[in-house]
Amino acid sequence: MRWFNARLVDGPFEDAFIYRTSLYCWTFENRLRVYELTDLENAITQVGGPHGDFVNYGLFHAKGIGATSRQSMAWRRVAESDGFDATIDIPAEDVPYVEVALDLDASSLLDMLIFYDRLYFATDGGLFSLGSQGIEVNNRVHRPELRVSDPYYSASAGLGAVAASCGSKGLRLLLHDFDSEGRGTKSTKAAGESLRAELGYGSVVNFKSLTDYEFLVGATEKGPRGENILISTRRASKSFDGPSERLIEQDPPDYVLWDRSRLLVFVDGQGVSVGVDIRSDARPLGRSRTVVHYGGVLGSVLSAAVLKGAVSIEGEHAVAVVADNDETAVAPTGAVISMRTYPRSHRYKRLVTVTSETGLWMIGVGPDRRDAN
Amino acid sequence: MTGMTDRPTPVPAGLLFPVSGSNSSYLSRDDHRSVADGLRNKWDKSCPPRREYDVFCQAEDNGWRDNRPQLWGLEVGLRQLGKSGERSAKFPDPSNATDWWHGYPVSARDPKRAIEHRPKPELVRRWTDLGLISEVQRARINRGKV
């Protein structure tokens, strides 16, 4: 597997999220910095020379979406050649950006999210949201709307809803949050203690720790574009006790995540896929199989996320991207603050963004030979 | 630090540091030392009772508490304190004013204590402002990675 990355160095980056054609960064000074993709690409081409076009395609234009013909040619050339790795460092201050202040009654950001053109900021002062339009004037002060006042640990979105994990105050759901009729103004408590939650496939999976999960069964209705919209949840009907459940109980994993009707369980240097029967209200676990190996590459796992054809795994001092065929690339990021992938995005499905003690990393993998065509 | 010159006394449960200056009496409990059996969180062997006590004194002197009934402690640069890599410590408020304080190293990565062992962001910000930890370390504590 080839891997490559562009790194914004010497920047004050606590978190980052790429959306449409902008990279939104939260700085240590609690300001929102926005880089336009074209400016990032120009900087990468300037510093990376002939490799810049290839890296730009790989990071920002999966399947050629929005790519220039020069970038597409560069990608094909590399796909047809033998191994190639590239790392391109860009001083963060050398790329044009817009930076704005946000008037939040909070001391720290704990998570950020952008969904349907709306930015969400999970902070110790609550969950705030702000439309992504209008953030183009430097130094303007924006006043995001306070959505829920409980301190938030993380925010996630799916099924037309936003899930906000409020620690001991529980999991709160903003249902219909993108409804044109404005039904999504109130949050409902869906579960007790919550550190993070993931939505999808008719389920909300609430995590009380890195590994303790509970299933909520979602009821959905069809939205205006035929999409499934979450309208309510209830606890899974019972706690199931099959072989896979017992295995997880006996050998506590490092990390668990919910991905397309399966749990991905990281334990003893392996990522194990455990099927979940989402037709049953009990959400019983089904067969399991090992899908990636990372033993000897990373120690214990602090977080993990899925991208196209691979899994990105955060260790104590590095991020490993492990492909389905077990080929592994390790980015020496140092201690990580946040790691994100964008599996729902066509354009960024091969991208991992990481903020760490060594900068803001944008890591990509590929191409393999089938991508040359 | 006021406790530095006070000689601790062995007691059945551990090593007792007496009241000293502004600092309360503190018991370095044997069951939280690295050689003890059992599942309690343990101080690392590189963090002997005197260092443990100093972490407590600094926490008490500075009033490092959030909205829970306990003090939080750490050292400059987040040096390791616990046997399992913990870099912060928790000192629960004694049930009675006359009881001895005690404490143990904690980490939000403890699978069953992810919320309980995570200090609140406002307190973490104070540590950053004092120059004890970097911005990256502050953000990582807030996100339960320490």
Coordinates of C-alpha atoms in Angstrom, one line a residue:
Chain A
M1 CA 0.0 0.0 0.0
R2 CA 1.2 3.5 -0.8
W3 CA 0.6 6.2 1.6
F4 CA 1.2 9.9 1.6
N5 CA 0.4 12.9 3.7
A6 CA 0.5 16.6 3.9
R7 CA 1.2 18.1 7.2
L8 CA 0.4 21.7 8.4
V9 CA 3.2 22.4 10.8
D10 CA 3.7 25.1 13.5
G11 CA -0.1 25.7 13.7
P12 CA -2.1 25.9 16.8
F13 CA -4.5 23.1 15.9
E14 CA -6.6 21.4 18.5
D15 CA -9.2 19.9 16.1
A16 CA -10.0 19.8 12.4
F17 CA -12.8 18.8 10.2
I18 CA -12.9 18.9 6.4
Y19 CA -16.3 19.7 4.8
R20 CA -17.2 20.6 1.2
T21 CA -14.2 22.6 0.0
S22 CA -12.9 24.0 3.3
L23 CA -10.8 22.7 6.2
Y24 CA -12.2 23.9 9.5
C25 CA -9.7 24.1 12.3
W26 CA -10.2 24.8 16.0
T27 CA -7.2 26.5 17.5
F28 CA -5.8 26.5 21.0
E29 CA -6.9 30.1 21.3
N30 CA -10.5 28.9 20.8
R31 CA -10.8 30.4 17.4
L32 CA -12.1 28.9 14.2
R33 CA -9.6 29.0 11.3
V34 CA -10.8 28.1 7.8
Y35 CA -8.5 27.1 5.0
E36 CA -9.9 26.9 1.5
L37 CA -9.0 23.7 -0.3
T38 CA -7.7 25.5 -3.4
D39 CA -5.2 27.4 -1.2
L40 CA -4.1 24.2 0.5
E41 CA -3.7 22.5 -2.8
N42 CA -1.6 25.4 -4.2
A43 CA 0.7 25.1 -1.1
I44 CA 1.0 21.4 -1.5
T45 CA 1.9 21.7 -5.2
Q46 CA 4.4 24.5 -4.4
V47 CA 6.2 22.5 -1.7
G48 CA 5.7 19.0 -3.2
G49 CA 6.7 19.8 -6.7
P50 CA 5.8 16.9 -9.1
H51 CA 4.4 14.9 -6.2
G52 CA 2.0 17.7 -5.1
D53 CA -0.6 16.9 -7.8
F54 CA -0.6 13.2 -6.8
V55 CA -1.0 14.0 -3.1
N56 CA -3.8 16.5 -3.8
Y57 CA -5.7 14.0 -5.8
G58 CA -5.3 11.3 -3.2
L59 CA -6.2 13.4 -0.3
F60 CA -9.0 15.5 -1.7
H61 CA -10.4 14.0 -4.9
A62 CA -11.2 10.3 -4.4
K63 CA -12.6 8.8 -7.6
G64 CA -11.5 12.0 -9.3
I65 CA -14.3 14.2 -7.9
G66 CA -13.4 17.8 -8.5
A67 CA -9.8 16.9 -9.6
T68 CA -8.0 18.7 -12.4
S69 CA -6.7 16.8 -15.4
R70 CA -3.1 17.3 -14.1
Q71 CA -4.0 15.8 -10.8
S72 CA -5.8 12.8 -12.4
M73 CA -2.8 12.2 -14.6
A74 CA -0.4 12.3 -11.7
W75 CA -2.5 9.8 -9.8
R76 CA -2.6 7.4 -12.7
R77 CA 1.1 7.6 -13.2
V78 CA 1.7 6.6 -9.6
A79 CA -0.9 3.9 -9.7
E80 CA 0.9 2.3 -12.7
S81 CA 4.4 2.6 -11.1
D82 CA 6.0 0.9 -8.2
G83 CA 6.0 2.0 -4.6
F84 CA 5.8 5.6 -3.7
D85 CA 5.5 7.5 -0.4
A86 CA 5.4 11.2 0.1
T87 CA 5.3 13.5 3.0
I88 CA 4.9 17.2 2.4
D89 CA 5.3 19.7 5.2
I90 CA 3.6 23.1 4.9
P91 CA 4.0 26.0 7.4
A92 CA 0.5 26.6 8.6
E93 CA 1.0 30.4 8.4
D94 CA 2.1 30.3 4.8
V95 CA -1.4 29.3 3.5
P96 CA -4.1 32.0 3.4
Y97 CA -6.9 31.5 5.9
V98 CA -9.8 33.2 7.6
E99 CA -9.9 33.2 11.3
V100 CA -13.0 34.1 13.4
A101 CA -13.8 34.3 17.0
L102 CA -16.8 32.4 18.4
D103 CA -18.7 33.8 21.4
L104 CA -19.1 30.6 23.3
D105 CA -19.8 30.5 27.1
A106 CA -17.3 27.6 27.5
S107 CA -13.7 27.0 28.4
S108 CA -12.8 24.1 26.1
L109 CA -13.9 22.4 22.9
L110 CA -14.2 18.6 23.3
D111 CA -15.4 17.7 19.9
M112 CA -16.6 19.2 16.6
L113 CA -18.8 18.1 13.8
I114 CA -20.2 19.5 10.5
F115 CA -23.4 18.0 9.1
Y116 CA -25.8 19.5 6.5
D117 CA -23.9 22.8 6.4
R118 CA -24.1 23.3 10.1
L119 CA -21.1 23.3 12.5
Y120 CA -21.6 21.7 15.9
F121 CA -19.2 22.5 18.8
A122 CA -19.3 20.1 21.8
T123 CA -17.9 22.1 24.7
D124 CA -17.9 22.0 28.5
G125 CA -20.5 24.7 28.3
G126 CA -22.9 22.7 26.2
L127 CA -23.5 22.0 22.5
F128 CA -23.5 24.9 20.1
S129 CA -24.4 25.1 16.5
L130 CA -23.6 27.6 13.7
G131 CA -24.4 27.7 10.0
S132 CA -21.3 27.2 7.9
Q133 CA -22.3 30.1 5.6
G134 CA -20.9 33.5 6.3
I135 CA -17.5 32.5 7.8
E136 CA -15.4 34.3 5.3
V137 CA -14.6 37.6 7.0
N138 CA -11.5 37.7 9.1
N139 CA -11.8 38.5 12.8
R140 CA -15.6 38.7 12.8
V141 CA -17.2 37.4 16.0
H142 CA -19.9 34.8 15.5
R143 CA -22.4 33.8 18.1
P144 CA -23.3 30.1 17.8
E145 CA -26.7 29.0 19.1
L146 CA -26.7 27.1 22.4
R147 CA -28.5 23.9 21.7
V148 CA -28.2 22.0 25.0
S149 CA -26.6 23.4 28.1
D150 CA -25.2 20.2 29.6
P151 CA -21.5 19.8 29.2
Y152 CA -20.7 17.7 26.1
Y153 CA -18.0 15.1 25.6
S154 CA -18.7 14.4 21.9
A155 CA -21.2 14.9 19.1
S156 CA -22.0 12.6 16.2
A157 CA -24.6 12.7 13.5
G158 CA -26.6 10.3 11.3
L159 CA -30.2 9.4 10.3
G160 CA -31.0 13.1 10.3
A161 CA -30.2 13.5 14.0
V162 CA -27.4 14.7 16.1
A163 CA -26.3 12.6 19.1
A164 CA -24.7 14.4 22.0
S165 CA -22.9 12.6 24.7
C166 CA -23.0 14.4 28.0
G167 CA -21.0 12.1 30.3
S168 CA -23.0 11.4 33.5
K169 CA -25.9 13.6 32.2
G170 CA -26.5 11.0 29.5
L171 CA -27.0 10.7 25.8
R172 CA -29.2 13.4 24.3
L173 CA -30.6 13.3 20.8
L174 CA -31.5 16.2 18.6
L175 CA -34.2 14.6 16.4
H176 CA -35.4 16.3 13.2
D177 CA -32.5 18.7 13.5
F178 CA -32.5 19.3 9.8
D179 CA -36.2 19.5 9.4
S180 CA -37.5 22.5 7.5
E181 CA -40.5 22.7 9.8
G182 CA -38.1 23.3 12.7
R183 CA -39.2 20.3 14.8
G184 CA -35.7 19.8 16.0
T185 CA -35.5 22.4 18.7
K186 CA -35.6 20.2 21.7
S187 CA -33.3 17.4 22.7
T188 CA -34.5 14.1 24.2
K189 CA -32.6 12.0 26.7
A190 CA -32.0 8.6 25.1
A191 CA -29.7 6.8 27.5
G192 CA -27.8 7.2 30.8
E193 CA -24.1 7.8 31.0
S194 CA -22.5 8.5 27.6
L195 CA -19.1 9.3 26.3
R196 CA -19.8 8.9 22.6
A197 CA -22.4 7.5 20.3
E198 CA -22.7 6.3 16.7
L199 CA -25.8 6.4 14.6
G200 CA -26.6 4.3 11.6
Y201 CA -28.4 1.2 10.3
G202 CA -31.5 1.8 12.4
S203 CA -29.5 1.9 15.6
V204 CA -27.9 4.2 18.0
V205 CA -24.9 2.7 19.8
N206 CA -24.1 4.4 23.0
F207 CA -20.6 4.0 24.5
K208 CA -20.1 4.6 28.2
S209 CA -16.4 4.1 27.8
L210 CA -14.0 3.2 25.1
T211 CA -15.5 -0.2 25.0
D212 CA -18.8 -0.5 27.0
Y213 CA -21.6 -0.3 24.4
E214 CA -25.3 -0.5 24.5
F215 CA -27.8 -0.7 21.6
L216 CA -30.7 1.6 21.1
V217 CA -33.2 0.5 18.5
G218 CA -34.2 3.4 16.3
A219 CA -37.6 4.0 14.7
T220 CA -37.3 5.8 11.4
E221 CA -39.5 7.5 8.8
K222 CA -38.7 8.5 5.2
G223 CA -37.4 12.0 4.6
P224 CA -38.2 14.2 1.6
R225 CA -35.4 12.6 -0.4
G226 CA -36.2 9.0 0.7
E227 CA -33.6 9.0 3.4
N228 CA -34.2 7.4 6.8
I229 CA -34.9 9.9 9.5
L230 CA -34.7 8.9 13.1
I231 CA -37.8 9.7 15.0
S232 CA -37.5 7.8 18.3
T233 CA -35.4 5.2 20.1
R234 CA -35.9 2.6 22.7
R235 CA -33.4 0.3 24.5
A236 CA -32.6 -3.0 22.8
S237 CA -35.2 -5.5 24.1
K238 CA -32.7 -7.5 26.2
S239 CA -29.1 -8.1 26.9
F240 CA -28.1 -10.9 24.6
D241 CA -25.6 -13.5 25.8
G242 CA -24.3 -15.4 22.8
P243 CA -20.7 -16.6 22.1
S244 CA -19.5 -13.3 20.7
E245 CA -20.9 -11.4 23.7
R246 CA -19.1 -13.7 26.1
L247 CA -15.9 -13.4 24.1
I248 CA -15.9 -9.6 24.5
E249 CA -16.7 -10.0 28.2
Q250 CA -13.9 -12.5 28.7
D251 CA -11.2 -10.6 26.8
P252 CA -11.9 -6.9 27.2
P253 CA -11.0 -5.0 24.1
D254 CA -9.1 -1.7 23.8
Y255 CA -11.7 0.0 21.7
V256 CA -15.0 -0.7 20.0
L257 CA -16.8 1.1 17.2
W258 CA -20.0 0.7 15.3
D259 CA -19.7 0.5 11.5
R260 CA -22.4 -0.5 9.0
S261 CA -24.3 -3.1 11.1
R262 CA -21.2 -4.5 12.7
L263 CA -19.1 -3.8 15.7
L264 CA -15.4 -3.4 15.1
V265 CA -13.6 -4.7 18.2
F266 CA -9.9 -3.9 18.7
V267 CA -8.2 -6.5 20.9
D268 CA -4.8 -8.1 21.2
G269 CA -3.5 -6.5 18.0
Q270 CA -6.4 -7.4 15.9
G271 CA -9.5 -5.7 14.6
V272 CA -12.4 -8.1 14.7
S273 CA -15.6 -7.6 12.9
V274 CA -18.6 -8.8 14.8
G275 CA -21.9 -8.9 12.8
V276 CA -25.0 -7.6 14.5
D277 CA -28.5 -8.8 13.6
I278 CA -30.2 -5.4 13.2
R279 CA -33.5 -7.1 12.3
S280 CA -33.8 -8.3 15.9
D281 CA -34.7 -5.8 18.7
A282 CA -32.3 -7.6 20.9
R283 CA -29.4 -6.7 18.6
P284 CA -27.6 -10.0 19.1
L285 CA -24.0 -10.3 18.0
G286 CA -23.4 -12.8 15.2
R287 CA -20.3 -14.3 13.7
S288 CA -16.9 -12.7 14.1
R289 CA -13.8 -12.6 12.0
T290 CA -10.5 -10.8 12.1
V291 CA -10.3 -8.1 9.5
V292 CA -7.0 -6.3 10.3
H293 CA -3.9 -7.0 12.3
Y294 CA -1.9 -4.3 13.9
G295 CA 0.0 -6.1 16.6
G296 CA 3.7 -5.1 16.8
V297 CA 2.8 -1.8 15.1
L298 CA 0.9 0.0 17.8
G299 CA 0.4 -0.7 21.5
S300 CA -3.0 -0.1 23.0
V301 CA -5.6 1.5 20.8
L302 CA -7.0 4.9 21.9
S303 CA -9.4 5.4 19.0
A304 CA -10.2 4.0 15.6
A305 CA -12.2 5.0 12.5
V306 CA -13.1 3.4 9.2
L307 CA -12.1 4.8 5.8
K308 CA -12.4 3.3 2.3
G309 CA -10.8 -0.1 2.3
A310 CA -8.9 0.5 5.5
V311 CA -9.1 1.2 9.2
S312 CA -7.2 4.1 10.9
I313 CA -6.0 3.3 14.4
E314 CA -4.7 5.8 17.0
G315 CA -2.0 4.5 19.2
E316 CA 0.0 6.2 22.0
H317 CA 2.5 7.9 19.6
A318 CA 1.4 7.2 16.1
V319 CA -1.5 6.5 13.7
A320 CA -1.6 3.4 11.7
V321 CA -3.7 2.9 8.6
V322 CA -4.2 -0.8 8.1
A323 CA -5.7 -1.9 4.7
D324 CA -8.1 -4.8 4.4
N325 CA -5.2 -6.9 3.1
D326 CA -3.2 -6.1 6.2
E327 CA -0.7 -3.7 4.5
T328 CA 0.1 -1.1 7.0
A329 CA 1.3 2.5 7.0
V330 CA 2.4 4.2 10.2
A331 CA 2.4 8.0 10.5
P332 CA 4.7 9.2 13.3
T333 CA 2.2 11.7 14.5
G334 CA 3.3 11.7 18.1
A335 CA 0.5 12.1 20.7
V336 CA -2.8 12.6 19.0
I337 CA -5.6 15.0 20.1
S338 CA -8.2 14.1 17.4
M339 CA -8.4 11.7 14.5
R340 CA -11.2 11.7 11.9
T341 CA -12.2 9.9 8.8
Y342 CA -15.0 10.8 6.3
P343 CA -16.5 7.5 5.2
R344 CA -19.8 9.1 4.2
S345 CA -18.0 11.5 1.9
H346 CA -17.3 10.4 -1.7
R347 CA -14.6 13.0 -2.1
Y348 CA -12.8 12.4 1.2
K349 CA -13.3 8.7 1.7
R350 CA -9.6 8.0 1.6
L351 CA -8.6 10.8 4.0
V352 CA -7.7 10.8 7.6
T353 CA -7.2 14.1 9.4
V354 CA -5.2 14.1 12.7
T355 CA -4.3 16.9 15.0
S356 CA -1.3 16.0 17.2
E357 CA 1.7 17.4 18.9
T358 CA 3.5 17.5 15.6
G359 CA 0.9 19.3 13.6
L360 CA -2.2 18.8 11.5
W361 CA -1.8 15.6 9.4
M362 CA -3.8 14.8 6.3
I363 CA -3.1 11.2 5.6
G364 CA -4.1 9.3 2.5
V365 CA -3.7 5.8 1.2
G366 CA -3.6 4.3 -2.3
P367 CA -3.7 4.0 -5.2
D368 CA -3.7 0.3 -5.8
R369 CA -3.5 -0.8 -9.4
R370 CA -7.3 -1.0 -9.9
D371 CA -7.4 2.8 -9.3
A372 CA -5.4 3.4 -12.4
N373 CA -8.4 2.9 -14.5
Chain B
M1 CA 6.6 22.9 49.7
T2 CA 5.6 22.8 53.4
G3 CA 5.6 19.0 53.7
M4 CA 9.2 18.5 52.6
T5 CA 10.7 18.5 56.1
D6 CA 8.1 16.5 57.9
R7 CA 8.9 13.0 58.9
P8 CA 6.2 10.5 58.1
T9 CA 5.2 7.8 60.7
P10 CA 4.5 4.2 59.8
V11 CA 1.0 3.2 60.8
P12 CA -0.8 -0.1 60.1
A13 CA -2.4 1.1 56.8
G14 CA 0.7 2.9 55.4
L15 CA 2.9 5.9 56.0
L16 CA 1.3 8.9 57.7
F17 CA 2.4 12.5 56.9
P18 CA 1.3 14.7 59.8
V19 CA -0.4 18.1 59.5
S20 CA 2.2 20.6 58.3
G21 CA 1.8 24.3 57.7
S22 CA -1.2 24.7 55.5
N23 CA -1.3 21.0 54.6
S24 CA -3.6 18.4 56.1
S25 CA -2.4 15.0 57.4
Y26 CA -2.0 12.5 54.6
L27 CA -1.8 8.7 54.6
S28 CA 0.2 7.1 51.8
R29 CA -1.8 3.8 51.9
D30 CA 0.0 0.5 51.4
D31 CA -2.9 -0.9 49.3
H32 CA -2.2 1.8 46.7
R33 CA 1.6 1.1 46.6
S34 CA 3.1 -0.8 43.6
V35 CA 4.0 -3.8 45.7
A36 CA 0.5 -4.4 47.0
D37 CA -1.9 -7.1 45.8
G38 CA -5.4 -6.4 44.7
L39 CA -7.0 -4.4 42.0
R40 CA -6.7 -0.9 43.5
N41 CA -4.9 1.7 41.4
K42 CA -1.2 1.7 42.3
W43 CA 1.5 4.4 42.5
D44 CA 4.5 3.5 40.3
K45 CA 7.6 2.5 42.1
S46 CA 9.2 5.7 40.7
C47 CA 6.7 7.6 42.7
P48 CA 7.5 6.8 46.4
P49 CA 5.4 8.0 49.3
R50 CA 7.2 11.4 49.6
R51 CA 6.6 12.2 45.9
E52 CA 3.0 11.1 46.3
Y53 CA 2.7 13.4 49.3
D54 CA 4.2 16.3 47.4
V55 CA 1.6 15.8 44.6
F56 CA -1.1 16.0 47.3
C57 CA 0.4 19.1 48.9
Q58 CA 0.5 20.9 45.6
A59 CA -3.1 20.0 44.9
E60 CA -4.2 21.1 48.3
D61 CA -2.2 24.3 48.3
N62 CA -3.6 25.3 44.9
G63 CA -7.2 24.1 45.6
W64 CA -7.1 21.9 42.4
R65 CA -10.7 20.7 42.5
D66 CA -13.6 20.7 40.1
N67 CA -17.3 20.4 41.0
R68 CA -16.7 16.9 42.6
P69 CA -15.6 16.3 46.2
Q70 CA -12.0 15.6 45.5
L71 CA -8.6 17.2 44.8
W72 CA -6.8 16.5 41.5
G73 CA -3.0 16.3 41.3
L74 CA -0.3 16.1 38.7
E75 CA 3.3 17.1 38.0
V76 CA 4.9 19.4 35.5
G77 CA 4.8 17.9 32.0
L78 CA 2.5 15.1 33.1
R79 CA 5.2 12.8 34.5
Q80 CA 4.0 9.3 35.1
L81 CA 2.7 8.7 38.6
G82 CA 0.9 5.3 38.4
K83 CA 2.0 1.8 37.8
S84 CA -0.3 1.5 34.7
G85 CA 0.9 4.8 33.2
E86 CA -1.4 7.1 35.0
R87 CA -0.3 10.7 34.9
S88 CA -2.8 12.4 37.3
A89 CA -4.0 11.6 40.8
K90 CA -7.2 11.9 42.7
F91 CA -7.5 12.7 46.4
P92 CA -11.1 12.1 47.6
D93 CA -12.3 14.5 50.3
P94 CA -12.2 12.7 53.6
S95 CA -15.7 11.7 55.0
N96 CA -14.9 13.5 58.3
A97 CA -12.9 16.6 58.7
T98 CA -10.5 14.8 61.1
D99 CA -9.9 11.9 58.8
W100 CA -6.6 11.6 57.0
W101 CA -6.4 12.3 53.3
H102 CA -5.3 9.7 50.8
G103 CA -5.1 9.3 47.1
Y104 CA -4.2 7.2 44.1
P105 CA -3.2 7.7 40.4
V106 CA -6.0 7.7 37.9
S107 CA -6.5 7.7 34.1
A108 CA -9.6 8.4 32.0
R109 CA -8.4 5.4 29.9
D110 CA -9.5 3.1 32.8
P111 CA -12.3 1.2 31.0
K112 CA -14.8 1.6 33.8
R113 CA -13.9 5.1 34.9
A114 CA -13.7 7.1 31.7
I115 CA -15.9 9.9 33.1
E116 CA -15.0 9.6 36.8
H117 CA -11.3 9.9 36.1
R118 CA -11.4 12.8 33.8
P119 CA -10.9 16.3 35.5
K120 CA -13.3 19.0 34.3
P121 CA -11.9 21.3 31.5
E122 CA -12.0 24.4 33.7
L123 CA -9.5 22.9 36.1
V124 CA -7.4 21.5 33.2
R125 CA -7.3 25.1 31.8
R126 CA -5.9 26.3 35.1
W127 CA -3.0 23.8 34.8
T128 CA -2.3 25.1 31.3
D129 CA -2.3 28.7 32.5
L130 CA 0.1 27.8 35.3
G131 CA 2.5 26.3 32.7
L132 CA 2.3 22.8 34.2
I133 CA 1.0 21.2 31.0
S134 CA 1.1 22.2 27.3
E135 CA -2.0 23.0 25.2
V136 CA -1.7 19.6 23.5
Q137 CA -1.7 17.9 26.9
R138 CA -4.6 20.0 28.0
A139 CA -6.6 18.9 24.9
R140 CA -5.7 15.3 25.4
I141 CA -6.7 15.3 29.1
N142 CA -10.1 16.9 28.1
R143 CA -10.6 14.1 25.5
G144 CA -9.9 11.3 28.0
K145 CA -6.6 10.3 26.4
V146 CA -4.5 10.6 29.6

